[in-house]
Each structure stands twice: as structure tokens, then as C-alpha cells.
Short mmCIF file of C-alpha atoms in Angstrom, two decimals:
data_model
loop_
_atom_site.label_atom_id
_atom_site.label_comp_id
_atom_site.label_asym_id
_atom_site.label_seq_id
_atom_site.Cartn_x
_atom_site.Cartn_y
_atom_site.Cartn_z
CA MET L 1 127.96 -16.42 64.65
CA THR L 2 131.55 -16.74 63.63
CA VAL L 3 133.27 -20.11 63.80
CA PRO L 4 137.01 -19.92 64.30
CA GLY L 5 138.87 -20.76 61.09
CA HIS L 6 135.77 -20.33 58.94
CA ALA L 7 134.21 -17.44 57.13
CA ALA L 8 131.24 -15.73 58.59
CA LEU L 9 128.03 -17.53 57.79
CA GLY L 10 125.51 -15.25 56.13
CA PRO L 11 121.88 -15.89 55.39
CA ARG L 12 121.18 -19.03 53.30
CA GLN L 13 120.98 -18.26 49.59
CA PRO L 14 118.39 -19.92 47.39
CA PRO L 15 119.60 -22.40 44.72
CA ALA L 16 120.73 -21.01 41.41
CA ALA L 17 117.72 -22.50 39.62
CA THR L 18 115.27 -20.68 41.90
CA ARG L 19 117.34 -17.61 42.63
CA PRO L 20 115.48 -14.50 41.45
CA GLY L 21 117.19 -12.30 38.96
CA PRO L 22 117.64 -8.60 39.29
CA GLY L 23 114.41 -6.65 39.10
CA CYS L 24 112.20 -9.69 39.79
CA ALA L 25 109.62 -9.29 42.51
CA LEU L 26 109.35 -12.00 45.07
CA GLY L 27 105.99 -13.63 45.49
CA PRO L 28 104.32 -14.46 48.73
CA SER L 29 106.12 -16.85 50.99
CA VAL L 30 105.05 -20.47 50.95
CA GLY L 31 104.33 -22.09 54.27
CA GLY L 32 105.51 -19.02 56.13
CA GLY L 33 109.15 -19.79 55.41
CA GLY L 34 111.78 -17.38 54.29
CA SER L 35 112.08 -18.82 50.74
CA SER L 36 109.84 -17.54 47.97
CA ALA L 37 108.60 -19.42 44.82
CA LEU L 38 108.98 -17.97 41.35
CA PRO L 39 105.87 -17.43 39.23
CA PRO L 40 105.37 -20.12 36.54
CA PRO L 41 106.58 -19.17 33.06
CA PRO L 42 103.90 -18.10 30.60
CA ALA L 43 102.58 -20.88 28.33
CA ARG L 44 103.90 -20.78 24.78
CA PRO L 45 101.30 -20.70 22.02
CA ARG L 46 101.30 -23.81 19.86
CA PHE L 47 102.40 -23.32 16.27
CA ARG L 48 99.83 -24.36 13.76
CA PRO L 49 101.06 -24.38 10.13
CA ARG L 50 98.92 -22.53 7.75
CA GLN L 51 97.34 -24.65 5.06
CA LEU L 52 98.29 -23.22 1.71
CA THR L 53 96.07 -23.65 -1.30
CA LEU L 54 98.09 -24.33 -4.42
CA PRO L 55 96.81 -23.48 -7.86
CA GLY L 56 94.79 -26.34 -9.20
CA SER L 57 94.62 -28.14 -5.83
CA GLY L 58 90.87 -28.30 -5.67
CA PRO L 59 88.57 -31.19 -6.62
CA ALA L 60 89.48 -30.74 -10.28
CA ARG L 61 93.10 -31.57 -9.48
CA HIS L 62 92.08 -34.72 -7.64
CA ARG L 63 90.01 -35.78 -10.60
CA ALA L 64 93.00 -35.21 -12.89
CA ARG L 65 95.22 -37.20 -10.55
CA GLY L 66 92.77 -40.10 -10.62
CA ALA L 67 92.78 -40.06 -14.42
CA SER L 68 96.57 -40.08 -14.58
CA GLY L 69 96.65 -42.88 -12.00
CA ALA L 70 94.44 -45.01 -14.24
CA ALA L 71 96.82 -44.40 -17.17
CA THR L 72 99.75 -45.41 -14.98
CA ARG L 73 98.05 -48.64 -13.97
CA SER L 74 97.45 -49.54 -17.61
CA MET L 75 101.23 -49.30 -18.16
CA ALA L 76 102.22 -50.72 -14.78
CA GLY L 77 103.07 -54.11 -16.30
CA ALA L 78 106.13 -52.68 -18.05
CA VAL L 79 109.26 -52.74 -15.89
CA VAL L 80 112.10 -50.61 -17.23
CA SER L 81 115.68 -50.70 -16.00
CA GLY L 82 118.07 -48.76 -18.17
CA ALA L 83 117.85 -50.25 -21.65
CA GLN L 84 116.00 -53.37 -20.40
CA VAL L 85 112.21 -53.58 -20.79
CA SER L 86 110.12 -56.40 -19.29
CA TYR L 87 106.44 -57.04 -19.94
CA ILE L 88 105.87 -60.42 -18.29
CA SER L 89 102.67 -62.34 -17.44
CA GLN L 90 100.23 -59.79 -18.85
CA ASP L 91 98.14 -62.33 -20.86
CA CYS L 92 98.45 -60.20 -24.00
CA GLU L 93 97.93 -61.78 -27.42
CA GLU L 94 99.90 -59.10 -29.24
CA ILE L 95 102.61 -56.63 -28.30
CA PRO L 96 101.00 -53.43 -26.91
CA GLU L 97 101.44 -50.36 -29.04
CA PHE L 98 102.60 -48.18 -26.15
CA LEU L 99 105.67 -50.39 -25.59
CA GLY L 100 107.06 -49.60 -29.01
CA ARG L 101 106.01 -45.97 -28.90
CA LYS L 102 107.58 -45.33 -25.50
CA TYR L 103 110.57 -47.71 -25.35
CA GLY L 104 111.25 -48.83 -28.92
CA HIS L 105 113.95 -46.23 -29.55
CA MET L 106 115.99 -47.14 -26.42
CA ALA L 107 115.34 -50.80 -25.57
CA LYS L 108 118.20 -53.24 -26.11
CA ARG L 109 116.72 -56.13 -24.13
CA LEU L 110 113.02 -57.03 -24.30
CA ASP L 111 111.39 -59.76 -22.20
CA LEU L 112 107.86 -60.77 -23.26
CA SER L 113 107.71 -64.20 -21.64
CA PHE L 114 104.64 -65.81 -20.02
CA ASN L 115 102.07 -64.13 -22.25
CA LEU L 116 99.67 -65.35 -24.95
CA LEU L 117 101.50 -63.92 -27.95
CA ARG L 118 100.61 -65.27 -31.38
CA SER L 119 102.04 -62.38 -33.41
CA LEU L 120 105.22 -60.29 -33.23
CA GLU L 121 104.04 -57.42 -35.38
CA GLY L 122 104.71 -54.86 -32.62
CA LEU L 123 108.47 -55.46 -32.79
CA LYS L 124 108.95 -53.21 -35.82
CA THR L 125 109.79 -50.19 -33.68
CA PHE L 126 112.43 -52.06 -31.61
CA SER L 127 115.18 -51.65 -34.18
CA TYR L 128 118.02 -51.59 -31.62
CA LEU L 129 117.20 -54.87 -29.86
CA GLU L 130 120.11 -57.11 -28.90
CA GLU L 131 118.26 -59.66 -26.72
CA LEU L 132 114.70 -60.92 -27.16
CA ILE L 133 112.99 -63.30 -24.68
CA LEU L 134 109.76 -64.93 -25.94
CA ASP L 135 109.47 -67.99 -23.68
CA ASN L 136 106.11 -69.52 -22.72
CA ASN L 137 103.90 -68.01 -25.42
CA LEU L 138 101.69 -69.38 -28.22
CA LEU L 139 103.97 -68.66 -31.18
CA GLY L 140 103.63 -71.17 -34.00
CA ASN L 141 105.05 -71.91 -37.43
CA ASP L 142 103.75 -68.59 -38.81
CA LEU L 143 106.20 -66.67 -36.60
CA LEU L 144 107.53 -63.60 -38.41
CA LEU L 145 110.23 -61.36 -36.99
CA PRO L 146 111.11 -57.92 -38.38
CA ARG L 147 114.67 -57.36 -39.46
CA LEU L 148 116.76 -56.92 -36.30
CA PRO L 149 120.40 -56.48 -37.38
CA HIS L 150 121.76 -56.12 -33.82
CA LEU L 151 119.94 -59.09 -32.24
CA HIS L 152 122.39 -61.70 -30.91
CA THR L 153 120.20 -63.58 -28.36
CA LEU L 154 116.79 -65.15 -29.02
CA THR L 155 114.90 -67.59 -26.78
CA LEU L 156 111.69 -69.25 -27.95
CA ASN L 157 111.34 -71.93 -25.28
CA LYS L 158 107.96 -73.60 -24.73
CA ASN L 159 106.01 -72.33 -27.72
CA GLN L 160 104.13 -74.20 -30.46
CA ILE L 161 106.79 -74.40 -33.18
CA SER L 162 106.87 -77.71 -35.05
CA GLU L 163 108.50 -76.83 -38.41
CA LEU L 164 112.22 -76.36 -37.91
CA GLU L 165 113.58 -75.68 -41.40
CA SER L 166 111.22 -72.79 -42.22
CA LEU L 167 112.03 -71.15 -38.88
CA LEU L 168 115.79 -71.43 -39.39
CA ASP L 169 115.59 -70.02 -42.92
CA HIS L 170 113.60 -67.06 -41.62
CA LEU L 171 116.05 -66.41 -38.76
CA ALA L 172 119.04 -66.56 -41.11
CA GLU L 173 117.44 -63.81 -43.16
CA VAL L 174 116.19 -61.35 -40.51
CA VAL L 175 118.69 -61.81 -37.65
CA PRO L 176 122.12 -62.23 -39.29
CA SER L 177 124.00 -61.52 -36.01
CA LEU L 178 122.29 -64.27 -34.00
CA GLN L 179 124.70 -66.14 -31.72
CA TYR L 180 122.50 -67.54 -28.91
CA LEU L 181 119.33 -69.51 -29.70
CA SER L 182 117.10 -71.70 -27.53
CA LEU L 183 114.11 -73.74 -28.77
CA LEU L 184 113.56 -76.12 -25.86
CA GLY L 185 109.99 -77.21 -25.21
CA ASN L 186 108.92 -77.04 -28.87
CA ILE L 187 108.04 -80.01 -31.07
CA ALA L 188 110.71 -78.80 -33.50
CA CYS L 189 113.34 -79.47 -30.83
CA PRO L 190 113.39 -83.27 -30.34
CA ASN L 191 114.30 -84.15 -26.78
CA GLU L 192 112.86 -86.11 -23.91
CA LEU L 193 111.18 -83.01 -22.47
CA VAL L 194 108.76 -82.97 -25.41
CA CYS L 195 108.50 -86.62 -26.42
CA LYS L 196 109.59 -89.74 -24.57
CA GLU L 197 110.29 -91.48 -27.88
CA LYS L 198 113.16 -89.09 -28.61
CA ASP L 199 116.67 -89.74 -27.37
CA GLU L 200 120.08 -88.10 -27.39
CA ASP L 201 120.81 -89.21 -30.97
CA ASP L 202 117.71 -87.41 -32.23
CA TYR L 203 118.70 -84.27 -30.37
CA GLN L 204 122.24 -84.39 -31.70
CA ARG L 205 121.00 -84.65 -35.28
CA TYR L 206 118.80 -81.64 -34.58
CA ARG L 207 121.85 -79.68 -33.39
CA TYR L 208 123.81 -80.55 -36.55
CA PHE L 209 120.93 -79.36 -38.73
CA VAL L 210 120.52 -76.07 -36.83
CA LEU L 211 124.25 -75.36 -37.01
CA HIS L 212 124.18 -76.09 -40.72
CA LYS L 213 121.52 -73.40 -41.20
CA LEU L 214 122.84 -70.84 -38.66
CA THR L 215 126.61 -70.93 -38.96
CA ASN L 216 127.26 -68.06 -36.51
CA LEU L 217 125.68 -69.72 -33.48
CA LYS L 218 127.88 -70.02 -30.40
CA PHE L 219 125.29 -71.39 -27.98
CA LEU L 220 122.29 -73.62 -28.78
CA ASP L 221 119.67 -74.42 -26.13
CA THR L 222 121.61 -75.30 -22.98
CA ARG L 223 124.97 -76.21 -24.49
CA LYS L 224 127.83 -74.35 -26.06
CA VAL L 225 128.58 -75.19 -29.68
CA THR L 226 131.79 -77.21 -29.86
CA ARG L 227 134.34 -77.25 -32.61
CA ARG L 228 133.55 -80.87 -33.43
CA GLU L 229 129.84 -80.08 -33.80
CA ARG L 230 130.61 -77.23 -36.13
CA GLU L 231 132.82 -79.43 -38.33
CA GLU L 232 130.23 -82.22 -38.33
CA ALA L 233 127.46 -79.76 -39.24
CA LEU L 234 129.53 -78.49 -42.14
CA ILE L 235 129.95 -82.01 -43.54
CA ARG L 236 126.69 -83.77 -42.70
CA GLY L 237 124.33 -81.10 -41.39
CA ALA L 238 122.30 -80.88 -44.59
CA PHE L 239 121.39 -84.60 -44.31
CA MET L 240 120.15 -84.39 -40.70
CA LYS L 241 116.73 -83.05 -41.58
CA VAL L 242 113.89 -85.12 -40.13
CA VAL L 243 111.29 -85.76 -42.84
CA LYS L 244 107.72 -86.51 -41.77
CA PRO L 245 105.51 -88.78 -43.90
CA LYS L 246 102.88 -86.87 -45.86
CA ASP L 247 100.09 -89.24 -44.86
CA ALA L 248 100.75 -88.92 -41.13
CA LYS L 249 97.62 -86.82 -40.63
CA ALA L 250 95.49 -89.19 -42.69
CA SER L 251 96.63 -92.24 -40.71
CA SER L 252 96.05 -90.47 -37.38
CA ALA L 253 92.59 -89.40 -38.54
CA ALA L 254 91.72 -92.97 -39.56
CA ALA L 255 92.91 -94.28 -36.22
CA SER L 256 90.82 -91.75 -34.31
CA ALA L 257 87.74 -92.49 -36.45
CA SER L 258 87.53 -96.11 -35.23
CA PRO L 259 88.81 -96.18 -31.64
CA GLU L 260 87.00 -99.46 -30.83
CA MET L 261 88.84 -101.41 -33.53
CA HIS L 262 92.03 -102.94 -32.12
CA TYR L 263 94.97 -103.35 -34.43
CA THR L 264 96.21 -106.82 -35.34
CA PRO L 265 98.81 -107.77 -37.95
CA LEU L 266 96.88 -110.88 -38.95
CA PRO L 267 94.81 -110.89 -42.15
CA SER L 268 91.07 -110.57 -41.77
CA GLY L 269 90.49 -114.22 -42.77
CA SER L 270 92.79 -115.57 -40.05
CA ARG L 271 91.64 -113.71 -36.95
CA ASP L 272 89.40 -116.54 -35.79
CA LEU L 273 90.84 -118.19 -32.66
CA THR L 274 89.76 -121.62 -33.90
CA ASN L 275 91.81 -121.26 -37.10
CA HIS L 276 95.36 -122.45 -36.44
CA ARG L 277 96.81 -122.09 -39.91
CA GLY L 278 100.18 -120.51 -40.19
CA ILE L 279 100.01 -116.93 -41.41
CA LEU L 280 102.76 -114.70 -42.73
CA GLY L 281 101.86 -111.10 -41.93
CA LYS L 282 103.49 -107.69 -41.89
CA CYS L 283 103.88 -106.10 -38.50
CA ARG L 284 103.64 -102.33 -37.87
CA TYR L 285 106.40 -102.31 -35.26
CA ILE L 286 110.00 -102.03 -36.42
CA TYR L 287 112.92 -103.07 -34.24
CA TYR L 288 116.13 -101.15 -34.92
CA GLY L 289 118.24 -102.65 -32.17
CA LYS L 290 120.44 -99.57 -31.87
CA HIS L 291 120.38 -99.68 -28.06
CA SER L 292 120.45 -103.46 -27.61
CA GLU L 293 123.47 -105.71 -27.19
CA GLY L 294 121.59 -108.91 -26.43
CA ASN L 295 122.79 -110.72 -29.55
CA ARG L 296 126.37 -110.83 -28.32
CA PHE L 297 125.36 -113.30 -25.56
CA ILE L 298 123.79 -115.90 -27.92
CA ARG L 299 125.96 -118.98 -28.39
CA ASP L 300 126.29 -120.85 -31.65
CA ASP L 301 124.59 -123.95 -30.22
CA GLN L 302 121.49 -121.86 -29.42
CA LEU L 303 120.94 -120.82 -33.01
#
């Protein structure tokens, strides 16, 4: 049928998606209609990659990998970043040999803090060190460093160092380029962190003495070395050494031997409470009065 003004309507064409191509055979009609369904496309075979067997990939290789993994774990405590080597919290009493053998020729900064070090013999191979961190160890007065001509930073915080002069003489000999030193937390460094009986005056005398021994220091503990401190150390630093009495150990041993005996300054013949005679004795306690200003408030009529 032809509609006026319109083209002649032909038979309805199937959609482009279902339109058969040339040479394709039409299947049987579905539901008796004029349209025919295309046959389903053939299923594609799934691709399964072939498992290749590499040389040495058998059980022997796995055994070798396990052995190398154990060796890696034994060295896993060492963290290396460029020329910086850290071996922290490994509970080692001496520096492991593999550290010097593997990193001694390239390390410029070595951190061995939070261990149980008592000896620094393994530092001989670290000849290019510039910074050495030895905080929180068990290093004592027998500390011996190898000669490290490039070392400019050394921290020995929280160790067991009590003799200051011998340590400073040793450092002046083996580390001539030292500029930054920290000894906080040691008995040799008198401050309130170690002993409540110490004050700022004791710590300042300690700084003068250290600067007298190590004249190239620029930074000591937590403070920068000032020009005034350097001048004062040059003039009076040699007289700031704290001398301990030789019989300190004997007196402490005698005190610990008789803990039940309470000290009294009174003579033995005058300790009876019924004896009221006046006694002139010598007291152990000494009052310096360096922090007291109470005498300025006493009037003449109270004397």
C-alpha cells in the first residue's frame, strides 16, 4: 500500500544487531513468525597459562631460599639508608662483626642506641664515621674508641660513665674533630636528672671543665657553647674538677655494715637521755648557705 506523500512501505527489516549477513542461513522461525533467530556464537576456549619450570625451581631451590631467608633475618636488625646505618634495640653486648664487614667502608652515621654494649671494639672498621650514637647502653669508665679523625658528633647519654677526666683525655686523643658531645644521664654529668643533690652551679662547673679539655666543642649536652663559657673555661676550667674523697667507698661500706646503728653526733658517754650535761660535738652536716638569704631579715635587737 502506498500512502500519498510517503515512500512505498516494504517488508519490515530486522534490526541491525540481528540482521543476517550475506551467506548466512536463516534458522527455523520462532513462534511461527516471519523473523528468524541467529545461532549462538561458538564458546571461546579459556586460556590457561602454561606453568614453566625454571632451572633450579624444584625443592632444592626452596630449601636454598629458606637458608637465605634465615641469613636475612639474622641481619634484619640493621637499617641502612644511604650512608646511615642503624642497629637499635638488638640487645647485643658487642658490635656484630657483619656490621663492620658490610657497612664499615661506607657508613658515615652509626646508631647503636638501646643495646647492651660494654665494648666498642667493633668500631675499628668504621674509619669514615662522622656521627656516632651510643645512647642507652652499658658503657663504663673503660670505654675505648678507635681513632676516628672525621667524627664530629658523639652522644653517650644514659650509660654508666662516672670518671669524667679520663674520658675527656681519651676523646681529645682519638676524636680531634669532635664538636658535638652529650653525656646526659651519666654520673659524670652532674645534673638533677642523675642526682637530686646537684644543682645548676654543679652543672656549670662541669661545662667549664669539659670545655677546658675539649676546646673545639660547639655544642655540649642540650646547650650551645657560648663565648662567655669558652672564655671562662680558658681561665678557670682547670680548677673546676670535682675531686672525690679517697675513703668514700670505705665510709659507705662501714655504713652498710651496721644498718641498725643510727648516727648521732653526741659522744658515746653522753647518749643517755638522763644525762643533761652540755656536750660540744662535731656534726656531719655542713651548711653552706649559698641559696639562703634568711640572714638579711634578722634585726640587730634579735642577735
